[in-house]
Amino acid sequence: MRSIALFPMNVMNLITAPADLSSKDLPLREDVRLLGRILGETLREQEGEASFQLIENVRRAAIRFRKTQDDRDRVQLEQMLDALTPAETLIVVRAFSYFSQLSNIAEDLHHNRRHRAHLKAGSAPKGGSLPLALKRLGEKQVGKKTLQAFLDNALISPVLTAHPTEVQRKSTLDCQLIISRLLSDRDRVDMTPDELAENEEALHRFVLILWQTRMLRTSKLTVRDEINNGLEYYRYTFLNEIPKIYVGLEKQLEARFDKNIKIPPLLRVGSWIGGDRDGNPFVTHDVMSDAVRQHSALAFEHYLNEAYVLGRRLSLTDRLVEITPELRRLSDISPDKDAARADEPYRRALNLIYSRLSSTARQLGHELTHLPPLDPDARPYATAEEFIADLDILIDSLFKHGAVYLARGRLANLRRAAEVFGFHLAPLDMRQHSAIHEQTVAELFSHSSGKANYQDLDETARREVLLDALQAGKPLLADALSPDSLGQYTPATQSELRIMQAAAQIHQRFGRTALPNHIISKADAVSDMLELALMLQQVGLLEGGKNPILHINIVPLFETIEDLRGCGAIMDELFATPYYRKLLASRSDTQEVMLGYSDSNKDGGYLTANWELYKAELELVKVFEKHGIELRLFHGRGGTVGRGGGPSYDAILAQPPGSVNGQIRITEQGEVIASKYSNPEIGRRNLETLIAATLEATLLHHHGADSAMPEYHRIMDELSRDAFAAYRELVYETPGFTDYFFAATPIREIAELNIGSRPAARKASDRIEDLRAIPWVFSWSLNRVLLPGWFGYGSAVKRFIEREGEAGLAQLQAMYQNWAFFRGLMSNMDMVLSKTDMGIASRYAELVEDAVLRERVFGAIHREWEDTVAMLFAVTCNSTLLQDNPAFARSLLTRTPYIDPLNHLQVALLQRHRAGDNDVLVKRAIHLTINGIATGLRNSG
């Protein structure tokens, strides 16, 4: 076996923890020690003393090596790991993985603890907050009228997406949530010794459940599984916490501005799960319809539960309070005629509401398990607005007789929930690749006119043909969607037409807000948008005529570097098309554009992708202002920095001036969803942070700020050019790079895991171009290179300084100090580099059998890594990684000794497996190491 420290420069030597542990972090250390002790005791009880001592010995050796970096300690650790049997390997991998899980729980709890401490002290928590944002608005004398205009126009929407590298099982997540609550109770409740003992016993119980629960899925996730998993976050957090966010915001606005400021439902959580069929053949019309049904069913489940609880609690008698005539009428028509409640109008009215909700749910086809209504034949609500109107009658009456606390409590939260979630729960987006739309439209034209040459037409001719068909205002074939006619199309086109049919049925049944957007992947021409419009016209989702009405937003997604560079021109041409302007007019002259962070990074590297995204936004702002169109950007960010990830607050504030403008949508993916939204308090804080950042970016970010920095833009153009050349030379121009990638990462083993319904590649191919960005990033994370999050920066900055000298370095340092975009770029890269380890990466390089190829590719990676670290320090004036983020530095130094052995074991297991060892324990251990490393690093794809 080659040494873990094949190269002397190790990233852990570049991270320094604060010399003294702050008293504010002592509770974190205590929590980690408590959970670690309970895990150790569980191991001893369940696996025996010998296994416990084995794990302890490995743990101590790993910690010692990380502290000393001594070659003798390294050899001792390697020998210990190499001597493990397959069964012992499984125990070690599971133990270290669970320690990372438990450490994550303790860290999340500690972040909550620190956030609460800031709020209590009235200070500003790192990462922004609503109170701080509103305070800044007040200091800048933002008036009530301006603020109200922002609120009226605002849309802030995190959008949940399924993730093909999500490693956590729901059973594991549920157990972690219980452990988190138990740990939180110890922090917040003044417990007696007996209560502490009971709490610790409960922690033992759930750590034991974790230990004896299978980490890996035994069958591949289906799309329906992913839909169900996504819905859990509404139960965990969204349904209860989002109404509370509105209540909190109302109180803060009243205190700082005016009690008459109205807050419309500006925060809405959307979803792609069940509607995103780009590259996923398992998303069918039935699956999409089922997704919407399940969304709606969960909303009714929540409303029925809340109405029932309120009916039990609001026992107010009209002998003591004077109710409004409207409430009297509502209670009089209630099916509740029980004499015992004759004087309790609120209860009677809520029994009516409960009955009507039950009838509505039944009418929509939901089979819910709930208490039977008093009147099973009650008239269903036609819309959510009717339901809200009934709730308003109760709230108004409570206010009128002075029961303010009741009017603003659970009842107000239910009303706000109904306003935000309606009868559909969440807006589901559809997405498909433009090439599939092109094929579908070509077949429609072929069968309607007998002309089979649509795909041979140039862009100008395509637009003419499409506009002629659209302006005719009727479907191309009257019976195109009949069962008999569908058989004449290819399977792909049949699927698309059935999806369109299902979309129209969803609109009829659940309302237009249930399915409001259709995204076009790889949009690169005006005809892409017109093709989708024609498909929508076939099912009535675009009503033709002189003044056409579009019922679904057409959203182009620009993904590659080339597409980002051309998106401004495409949108300019689109808006110059009179017919499309009419469609936009029917959608309030708002156009959404989605920008892809993942594919642009895979295409052009970290620095170039981020810069081209920034420039694309600037260009889009200009084009939209020119045409008088409202711009809403949808950011397709991933969890990792290589896919646009990083702190959301900083990312939003770093957007170009004018690009946020009160409206923003952002994808939330995979393990990021779990870390942000599985805990209600953390979830609420993350949602509030999105609102705070959007407020500040819109109202405190002036248009002139960025346009006054042409020199910074010139420098970024130079850096981007050189970074792009370096990245493309390695990834796309180095002979054999693809072979290196498939050998030096666990990409093939990732594909074997049951962690997502979507295939890892768009089509069967070993080309990097065809590989999805998510497994691409995941693979580089597992081998500790994390290449997509930094490669190209070092050589670009080095060349710039060689050209410009000390003055050039001073310019870069000024950019870092004065420009939020560049500062965020450096900060995210700093975090990525802290997780890299070239010594461990060299072990994965040894999996490449071709020595010449290995040295060529890994040598280039290692040289660029050294340059990148050196240039990062030169620009930031820091001497260590994470110097400005001591909390994360401390966390990483604590968890790294538990990750390193997993990497060592993974390499050895990959060698055995690829050499033909088909032992089921070896394969299982490989999959467990993938899970454990991802958990320890706290990201995957």
PDB file of N, CA and C in Angstrom, residues 268-348:
ATOM      1  N   ARG A 268     -43.037  31.033  -0.285  1.00  0.00           N
ATOM      2  CA  ARG A 268     -43.688  29.791  -0.736  1.00  0.00           C
ATOM      3  C   ARG A 268     -42.622  28.751  -1.045  1.00  0.00           C
ATOM      4  N   VAL A 269     -42.779  27.571  -0.502  1.00  0.00           N
ATOM      5  CA  VAL A 269     -41.840  26.478  -0.761  1.00  0.00           C
ATOM      6  C   VAL A 269     -42.366  25.656  -1.928  1.00  0.00           C
ATOM      7  N   GLY A 270     -41.569  25.550  -2.972  1.00  0.00           N
ATOM      8  CA  GLY A 270     -41.975  24.799  -4.154  1.00  0.00           C
ATOM      9  C   GLY A 270     -41.305  23.437  -4.212  1.00  0.00           C
ATOM     10  N   SER A 271     -41.578  22.707  -5.291  1.00  0.00           N
ATOM     11  CA  SER A 271     -41.002  21.381  -5.442  1.00  0.00           C
ATOM     12  C   SER A 271     -40.809  21.038  -6.908  1.00  0.00           C
ATOM     13  N   TRP A 272     -39.773  20.227  -7.168  1.00  0.00           N
ATOM     14  CA  TRP A 272     -39.555  19.621  -8.486  1.00  0.00           C
ATOM     15  C   TRP A 272     -39.857  18.133  -8.439  1.00  0.00           C
ATOM     16  N   ILE A 273     -40.027  17.592  -7.259  1.00  0.00           N
ATOM     17  CA  ILE A 273     -40.047  16.135  -7.094  1.00  0.00           C
ATOM     18  C   ILE A 273     -41.352  15.570  -7.644  1.00  0.00           C
ATOM     19  N   GLY A 274     -41.254  14.841  -8.728  1.00  0.00           N
ATOM     20  CA  GLY A 274     -42.433  14.310  -9.404  1.00  0.00           C
ATOM     21  C   GLY A 274     -42.790  15.093 -10.648  1.00  0.00           C
ATOM     22  N   GLY A 275     -42.122  16.235 -10.865  1.00  0.00           N
ATOM     23  CA  GLY A 275     -42.390  17.033 -12.062  1.00  0.00           C
ATOM     24  C   GLY A 275     -41.169  17.197 -12.943  1.00  0.00           C
ATOM     25  N   ASP A 276     -39.995  16.888 -12.399  1.00  0.00           N
ATOM     26  CA  ASP A 276     -38.742  17.054 -13.139  1.00  0.00           C
ATOM     27  C   ASP A 276     -38.424  15.769 -13.896  1.00  0.00           C
ATOM     28  N   ARG A 277     -38.678  15.777 -15.183  1.00  0.00           N
ATOM     29  CA  ARG A 277     -38.466  14.565 -15.973  1.00  0.00           C
ATOM     30  C   ARG A 277     -37.247  14.656 -16.880  1.00  0.00           C
ATOM     31  N   ASP A 278     -36.447  15.715 -16.745  1.00  0.00           N
ATOM     32  CA  ASP A 278     -35.237  15.852 -17.550  1.00  0.00           C
ATOM     33  C   ASP A 278     -34.252  14.730 -17.188  1.00  0.00           C
ATOM     34  N   GLY A 279     -34.097  13.780 -18.093  1.00  0.00           N
ATOM     35  CA  GLY A 279     -33.170  12.677 -17.862  1.00  0.00           C
ATOM     36  C   GLY A 279     -33.676  11.624 -16.910  1.00  0.00           C
ATOM     37  N   ASN A 280     -34.927  11.746 -16.480  1.00  0.00           N
ATOM     38  CA  ASN A 280     -35.488  10.746 -15.559  1.00  0.00           C
ATOM     39  C   ASN A 280     -36.730  10.128 -16.193  1.00  0.00           C
ATOM     40  N   PRO A 281     -36.586   8.967 -16.808  1.00  0.00           N
ATOM     41  CA  PRO A 281     -37.730   8.347 -17.496  1.00  0.00           C
ATOM     42  C   PRO A 281     -38.810   7.846 -16.543  1.00  0.00           C
ATOM     43  N   PHE A 282     -38.497   7.854 -15.248  1.00  0.00           N
ATOM     44  CA  PHE A 282     -39.453   7.328 -14.278  1.00  0.00           C
ATOM     45  C   PHE A 282     -40.482   8.377 -13.829  1.00  0.00           C
ATOM     46  N   VAL A 283     -40.288   9.627 -14.250  1.00  0.00           N
ATOM     47  CA  VAL A 283     -41.298  10.664 -13.984  1.00  0.00           C
ATOM     48  C   VAL A 283     -42.292  10.635 -15.138  1.00  0.00           C
ATOM     49  N   THR A 284     -43.427  10.006 -14.918  1.00  0.00           N
ATOM     50  CA  THR A 284     -44.461   9.851 -15.942  1.00  0.00           C
ATOM     51  C   THR A 284     -45.659  10.733 -15.601  1.00  0.00           C
ATOM     52  N   HIS A 285     -46.659  10.707 -16.483  1.00  0.00           N
ATOM     53  CA  HIS A 285     -47.869  11.497 -16.215  1.00  0.00           C
ATOM     54  C   HIS A 285     -48.575  10.990 -14.962  1.00  0.00           C
ATOM     55  N   ASP A 286     -48.570   9.685 -14.740  1.00  0.00           N
ATOM     56  CA  ASP A 286     -49.198   9.145 -13.534  1.00  0.00           C
ATOM     57  C   ASP A 286     -48.453   9.593 -12.279  1.00  0.00           C
ATOM     58  N   VAL A 287     -47.130   9.565 -12.344  1.00  0.00           N
ATOM     59  CA  VAL A 287     -46.321   9.967 -11.192  1.00  0.00           C
ATOM     60  C   VAL A 287     -46.549  11.444 -10.872  1.00  0.00           C
ATOM     61  N   MET A 288     -46.580  12.286 -11.902  1.00  0.00           N
ATOM     62  CA  MET A 288     -46.793  13.719 -11.667  1.00  0.00           C
ATOM     63  C   MET A 288     -48.170  13.971 -11.062  1.00  0.00           C
ATOM     64  N   SER A 289     -49.182  13.311 -11.585  1.00  0.00           N
ATOM     65  CA  SER A 289     -50.534  13.467 -11.033  1.00  0.00           C
ATOM     66  C   SER A 289     -50.581  13.007  -9.584  1.00  0.00           C
ATOM     67  N   ASP A 290     -49.882  11.914  -9.307  1.00  0.00           N
ATOM     68  CA  ASP A 290     -49.841  11.385  -7.947  1.00  0.00           C
ATOM     69  C   ASP A 290     -49.132  12.349  -7.006  1.00  0.00           C
ATOM     70  N   ALA A 291     -48.082  12.996  -7.499  1.00  0.00           N
ATOM     71  CA  ALA A 291     -47.365  13.975  -6.673  1.00  0.00           C
ATOM     72  C   ALA A 291     -48.297  15.104  -6.245  1.00  0.00           C
ATOM     73  N   VAL A 292     -49.061  15.631  -7.184  1.00  0.00           N
ATOM     74  CA  VAL A 292     -49.979  16.728  -6.860  1.00  0.00           C
ATOM     75  C   VAL A 292     -51.059  16.249  -5.896  1.00  0.00           C
ATOM     76  N   ARG A 293     -51.578  15.029  -6.102  1.00  0.00           N
ATOM     77  CA  ARG A 293     -52.590  14.492  -5.183  1.00  0.00           C
ATOM     78  C   ARG A 293     -52.029  14.364  -3.765  1.00  0.00           C
ATOM     79  N   GLN A 294     -50.810  13.878  -3.661  1.00  0.00           N
ATOM     80  CA  GLN A 294     -50.221  13.723  -2.333  1.00  0.00           C
ATOM     81  C   GLN A 294     -49.961  15.065  -1.675  1.00  0.00           C
ATOM     82  N   HIS A 295     -49.517  16.034  -2.462  1.00  0.00           N
ATOM     83  CA  HIS A 295     -49.352  17.393  -1.925  1.00  0.00           C
ATOM     84  C   HIS A 295     -50.671  17.876  -1.308  1.00  0.00           C
ATOM     85  N   SER A 296     -51.715  17.787  -2.099  1.00  0.00           N
ATOM     86  CA  SER A 296     -53.019  18.283  -1.661  1.00  0.00           C
ATOM     87  C   SER A 296     -53.517  17.529  -0.433  1.00  0.00           C
ATOM     88  N   ALA A 297     -53.341  16.211  -0.439  1.00  0.00           N
ATOM     89  CA  ALA A 297     -53.807  15.404   0.689  1.00  0.00           C
ATOM     90  C   ALA A 297     -53.131  15.824   1.982  1.00  0.00           C
ATOM     91  N   LEU A 298     -51.835  16.137   1.915  1.00  0.00           N
ATOM     92  CA  LEU A 298     -51.126  16.556   3.125  1.00  0.00           C
ATOM     93  C   LEU A 298     -51.644  17.896   3.634  1.00  0.00           C
ATOM     94  N   ALA A 299     -51.968  18.804   2.723  1.00  0.00           N
ATOM     95  CA  ALA A 299     -52.534  20.090   3.143  1.00  0.00           C
ATOM     96  C   ALA A 299     -53.844  19.874   3.896  1.00  0.00           C
ATOM     97  N   PHE A 300     -54.704  19.029   3.368  1.00  0.00           N
ATOM     98  CA  PHE A 300     -55.983  18.769   4.041  1.00  0.00           C
ATOM     99  C   PHE A 300     -55.783  18.037   5.364  1.00  0.00           C
ATOM    100  N   GLU A 301     -54.827  17.141   5.412  1.00  0.00           N
ATOM    101  CA  GLU A 301     -54.519  16.462   6.673  1.00  0.00           C
ATOM    102  C   GLU A 301     -54.184  17.490   7.753  1.00  0.00           C
ATOM    103  N   HIS A 302     -53.378  18.475   7.392  1.00  0.00           N
ATOM    104  CA  HIS A 302     -52.993  19.532   8.340  1.00  0.00           C
ATOM    105  C   HIS A 302     -54.198  20.386   8.738  1.00  0.00           C
ATOM    106  N   TYR A 303     -54.982  20.821   7.756  1.00  0.00           N
ATOM    107  CA  TYR A 303     -56.127  21.681   8.058  1.00  0.00           C
ATOM    108  C   TYR A 303     -57.147  20.967   8.945  1.00  0.00           C
ATOM    109  N   LEU A 304     -57.418  19.711   8.648  1.00  0.00           N
ATOM    110  CA  LEU A 304     -58.387  18.949   9.449  1.00  0.00           C
ATOM    111  C   LEU A 304     -57.893  18.782  10.885  1.00  0.00           C
ATOM    112  N   ASN A 305     -56.619  18.484  11.038  1.00  0.00           N
ATOM    113  CA  ASN A 305     -56.064  18.347  12.385  1.00  0.00           C
ATOM    114  C   ASN A 305     -56.177  19.652  13.161  1.00  0.00           C
ATOM    115  N   GLU A 306     -55.834  20.749  12.505  1.00  0.00           N
ATOM    116  CA  GLU A 306     -55.876  22.053  13.185  1.00  0.00           C
ATOM    117  C   GLU A 306     -57.314  22.457  13.510  1.00  0.00           C
ATOM    118  N   ALA A 307     -58.222  22.244  12.579  1.00  0.00           N
ATOM    119  CA  ALA A 307     -59.626  22.578  12.826  1.00  0.00           C
ATOM    120  C   ALA A 307     -60.174  21.760  13.996  1.00  0.00           C
ATOM    121  N   TYR A 308     -59.776  20.501  14.075  1.00  0.00           N
ATOM    122  CA  TYR A 308     -60.227  19.645  15.179  1.00  0.00           C
ATOM    123  C   TYR A 308     -59.707  20.166  16.515  1.00  0.00           C
ATOM    124  N   VAL A 309     -58.406  20.484  16.571  1.00  0.00           N
ATOM    125  CA  VAL A 309     -57.817  20.983  17.826  1.00  0.00           C
ATOM    126  C   VAL A 309     -58.482  22.300  18.239  1.00  0.00           C
ATOM    127  N   LEU A 310     -58.668  23.197  17.280  1.00  0.00           N
ATOM    128  CA  LEU A 310     -59.301  24.480  17.596  1.00  0.00           C
ATOM    129  C   LEU A 310     -60.742  24.272  18.084  1.00  0.00           C
ATOM    130  N   GLY A 311     -61.441  23.325  17.478  1.00  0.00           N
ATOM    131  CA  GLY A 311     -62.803  23.032  17.919  1.00  0.00           C
ATOM    132  C   GLY A 311     -62.845  22.530  19.346  1.00  0.00           C
ATOM    133  N   ARG A 312     -61.824  21.825  19.765  1.00  0.00           N
ATOM    134  CA  ARG A 312     -61.757  21.360  21.157  1.00  0.00           C
ATOM    135  C   ARG A 312     -61.429  22.506  22.108  1.00  0.00           C
ATOM    136  N   ARG A 313     -60.640  23.465  21.644  1.00  0.00           N
ATOM    137  CA  ARG A 313     -60.108  24.493  22.544  1.00  0.00           C
ATOM    138  C   ARG A 313     -60.983  25.741  22.653  1.00  0.00           C
ATOM    139  N   LEU A 314     -61.602  26.147  21.549  1.00  0.00           N
ATOM    140  CA  LEU A 314     -62.337  27.421  21.577  1.00  0.00           C
ATOM    141  C   LEU A 314     -63.744  27.194  22.143  1.00  0.00           C
ATOM    142  N   SER A 315     -63.778  27.031  23.440  1.00  0.00           N
ATOM    143  CA  SER A 315     -65.032  26.717  24.139  1.00  0.00           C
ATOM    144  C   SER A 315     -65.748  27.976  24.633  1.00  0.00           C
ATOM    145  N   LEU A 316     -65.462  29.122  24.020  1.00  0.00           N
ATOM    146  CA  LEU A 316     -66.049  30.387  24.466  1.00  0.00           C
ATOM    147  C   LEU A 316     -67.579  30.344  24.368  1.00  0.00           C
ATOM    148  N   THR A 317     -68.243  30.873  25.376  1.00  0.00           N
ATOM    149  CA  THR A 317     -69.706  30.881  25.404  1.00  0.00           C
ATOM    150  C   THR A 317     -70.236  32.262  25.048  1.00  0.00           C
ATOM    151  N   ASP A 318     -71.331  32.284  24.310  1.00  0.00           N
ATOM    152  CA  ASP A 318     -71.923  33.579  23.967  1.00  0.00           C
ATOM    153  C   ASP A 318     -72.674  34.186  25.141  1.00  0.00           C
ATOM    154  N   ARG A 319     -72.680  33.509  26.273  1.00  0.00           N
ATOM    155  CA  ARG A 319     -73.230  34.109  27.494  1.00  0.00           C
ATOM    156  C   ARG A 319     -72.240  35.093  28.105  1.00  0.00           C
ATOM    157  N   LEU A 320     -70.969  34.965  27.743  1.00  0.00           N
ATOM    158  CA  LEU A 320     -69.934  35.830  28.318  1.00  0.00           C
ATOM    159  C   LEU A 320     -69.305  36.769  27.299  1.00  0.00           C
ATOM    160  N   VAL A 321     -69.406  36.438  25.999  1.00  0.00           N
ATOM    161  CA  VAL A 321     -68.818  37.298  24.972  1.00  0.00           C
ATOM    162  C   VAL A 321     -69.883  37.616  23.928  1.00  0.00           C
ATOM    163  N   GLU A 322     -69.717  38.780  23.299  1.00  0.00           N
ATOM    164  CA  GLU A 322     -70.666  39.190  22.267  1.00  0.00           C
ATOM    165  C   GLU A 322     -70.046  38.933  20.898  1.00  0.00           C
ATOM    166  N   ILE A 323     -70.611  37.983  20.192  1.00  0.00           N
ATOM    167  CA  ILE A 323     -70.040  37.609  18.901  1.00  0.00           C
ATOM    168  C   ILE A 323     -70.641  38.449  17.784  1.00  0.00           C
ATOM    169  N   THR A 324     -70.008  38.408  16.627  1.00  0.00           N
ATOM    170  CA  THR A 324     -70.489  39.179  15.477  1.00  0.00           C
ATOM    171  C   THR A 324     -71.676  38.461  14.826  1.00  0.00           C
ATOM    172  N   PRO A 325     -72.502  39.205  14.094  1.00  0.00           N
ATOM    173  CA  PRO A 325     -73.620  38.567  13.379  1.00  0.00           C
ATOM    174  C   PRO A 325     -73.135  37.517  12.369  1.00  0.00           C
ATOM    175  N   GLU A 326     -71.971  37.768  11.756  1.00  0.00           N
ATOM    176  CA  GLU A 326     -71.446  36.822  10.777  1.00  0.00           C
ATOM    177  C   GLU A 326     -71.121  35.478  11.430  1.00  0.00           C
ATOM    178  N   LEU A 327     -70.528  35.528  12.615  1.00  0.00           N
ATOM    179  CA  LEU A 327     -70.232  34.270  13.310  1.00  0.00           C
ATOM    180  C   LEU A 327     -71.530  33.592  13.752  1.00  0.00           C
ATOM    181  N   ARG A 328     -72.510  34.379  14.153  1.00  0.00           N
ATOM    182  CA  ARG A 328     -73.790  33.809  14.557  1.00  0.00           C
ATOM    183  C   ARG A 328     -74.404  33.029  13.389  1.00  0.00           C
ATOM    184  N   ARG A 329     -74.345  33.627  12.188  1.00  0.00           N
ATOM    185  CA  ARG A 329     -74.922  32.944  11.033  1.00  0.00           C
ATOM    186  C   ARG A 329     -74.152  31.652  10.726  1.00  0.00           C
ATOM    187  N   LEU A 330     -72.835  31.711  10.869  1.00  0.00           N
ATOM    188  CA  LEU A 330     -72.008  30.535  10.596  1.00  0.00           C
ATOM    189  C   LEU A 330     -72.325  29.414  11.592  1.00  0.00           C
ATOM    190  N   SER A 331     -72.450  29.770  12.853  1.00  0.00           N
ATOM    191  CA  SER A 331     -72.726  28.741  13.868  1.00  0.00           C
ATOM    192  C   SER A 331     -74.152  28.206  13.733  1.00  0.00           C
ATOM    193  N   ASP A 332     -75.067  29.043  13.275  1.00  0.00           N
ATOM    194  CA  ASP A 332     -76.462  28.602  13.139  1.00  0.00           C
ATOM    195  C   ASP A 332     -76.624  27.535  12.050  1.00  0.00           C
ATOM    196  N   ILE A 333     -75.799  27.609  10.996  1.00  0.00           N
ATOM    197  CA  ILE A 333     -75.933  26.610   9.925  1.00  0.00           C
ATOM    198  C   ILE A 333     -75.018  25.406  10.151  1.00  0.00           C
ATOM    199  N   SER A 334     -74.365  25.369  11.308  1.00  0.00           N
ATOM    200  CA  SER A 334     -73.478  24.259  11.617  1.00  0.00           C
ATOM    201  C   SER A 334     -74.272  22.960  11.787  1.00  0.00           C
ATOM    202  N   PRO A 335     -73.713  21.824  11.388  1.00  0.00           N
ATOM    203  CA  PRO A 335     -74.386  20.536  11.622  1.00  0.00           C
ATOM    204  C   PRO A 335     -74.346  20.130  13.100  1.00  0.00           C
ATOM    205  N   ASP A 336     -73.585  20.890  13.903  1.00  0.00           N
ATOM    206  CA  ASP A 336     -73.460  20.574  15.332  1.00  0.00           C
ATOM    207  C   ASP A 336     -74.690  21.117  16.066  1.00  0.00           C
ATOM    208  N   LYS A 337     -75.646  20.234  16.380  1.00  0.00           N
ATOM    209  CA  LYS A 337     -76.886  20.638  17.064  1.00  0.00           C
ATOM    210  C   LYS A 337     -76.928  20.135  18.505  1.00  0.00           C
ATOM    211  N   ASP A 338     -75.781  19.703  19.008  1.00  0.00           N
ATOM    212  CA  ASP A 338     -75.731  19.179  20.374  1.00  0.00           C
ATOM    213  C   ASP A 338     -76.082  20.293  21.356  1.00  0.00           C
ATOM    214  N   ALA A 339     -77.033  20.013  22.233  1.00  0.00           N
ATOM    215  CA  ALA A 339     -77.487  21.020  23.208  1.00  0.00           C
ATOM    216  C   ALA A 339     -76.362  21.470  24.123  1.00  0.00           C
ATOM    217  N   ALA A 340     -75.386  20.562  24.361  1.00  0.00           N
ATOM    218  CA  ALA A 340     -74.282  20.894  25.260  1.00  0.00           C
ATOM    219  C   ALA A 340     -73.398  21.995  24.673  1.00  0.00           C
ATOM    220  N   ARG A 341     -73.482  22.210  23.369  1.00  0.00           N
ATOM    221  CA  ARG A 341     -72.652  23.238  22.733  1.00  0.00           C
ATOM    222  C   ARG A 341     -73.511  24.346  22.126  1.00  0.00           C
ATOM    223  N   ALA A 342     -74.739  24.444  22.559  1.00  0.00           N
ATOM    224  CA  ALA A 342     -75.655  25.438  21.983  1.00  0.00           C
ATOM    225  C   ALA A 342     -75.167  26.863  22.204  1.00  0.00           C
ATOM    226  N   ASP A 343     -74.428  27.085  23.319  1.00  0.00           N
ATOM    227  CA  ASP A 343     -73.947  28.438  23.634  1.00  0.00           C
ATOM    228  C   ASP A 343     -72.471  28.619  23.256  1.00  0.00           C
ATOM    229  N   GLU A 344     -71.919  27.693  22.451  1.00  0.00           N
ATOM    230  CA  GLU A 344     -70.493  27.753  22.093  1.00  0.00           C
ATOM    231  C   GLU A 344     -70.351  27.931  20.576  1.00  0.00           C
ATOM    232  N   PRO A 345     -70.526  29.145  20.104  1.00  0.00           N
ATOM    233  CA  PRO A 345     -70.587  29.386  18.651  1.00  0.00           C
ATOM    234  C   PRO A 345     -69.276  29.074  17.923  1.00  0.00           C
ATOM    235  N   TYR A 346     -68.153  29.280  18.579  1.00  0.00           N
ATOM    236  CA  TYR A 346     -66.884  28.998  17.897  1.00  0.00           C
ATOM    237  C   TYR A 346     -66.737  27.507  17.629  1.00  0.00           C
ATOM    238  N   ARG A 347     -67.070  26.708  18.618  1.00  0.00           N
ATOM    239  CA  ARG A 347     -67.001  25.265  18.425  1.00  0.00           C
ATOM    240  C   ARG A 347     -67.944  24.803  17.308  1.00  0.00           C
ATOM    241  N   ARG A 348     -69.135  25.347  17.314  1.00  0.00           N
ATOM    242  CA  ARG A 348     -70.106  24.947  16.303  1.00  0.00           C
ATOM    243  C   ARG A 348     -69.635  25.360  14.902  1.00  0.00           C
TER     244      ARG A 348
END
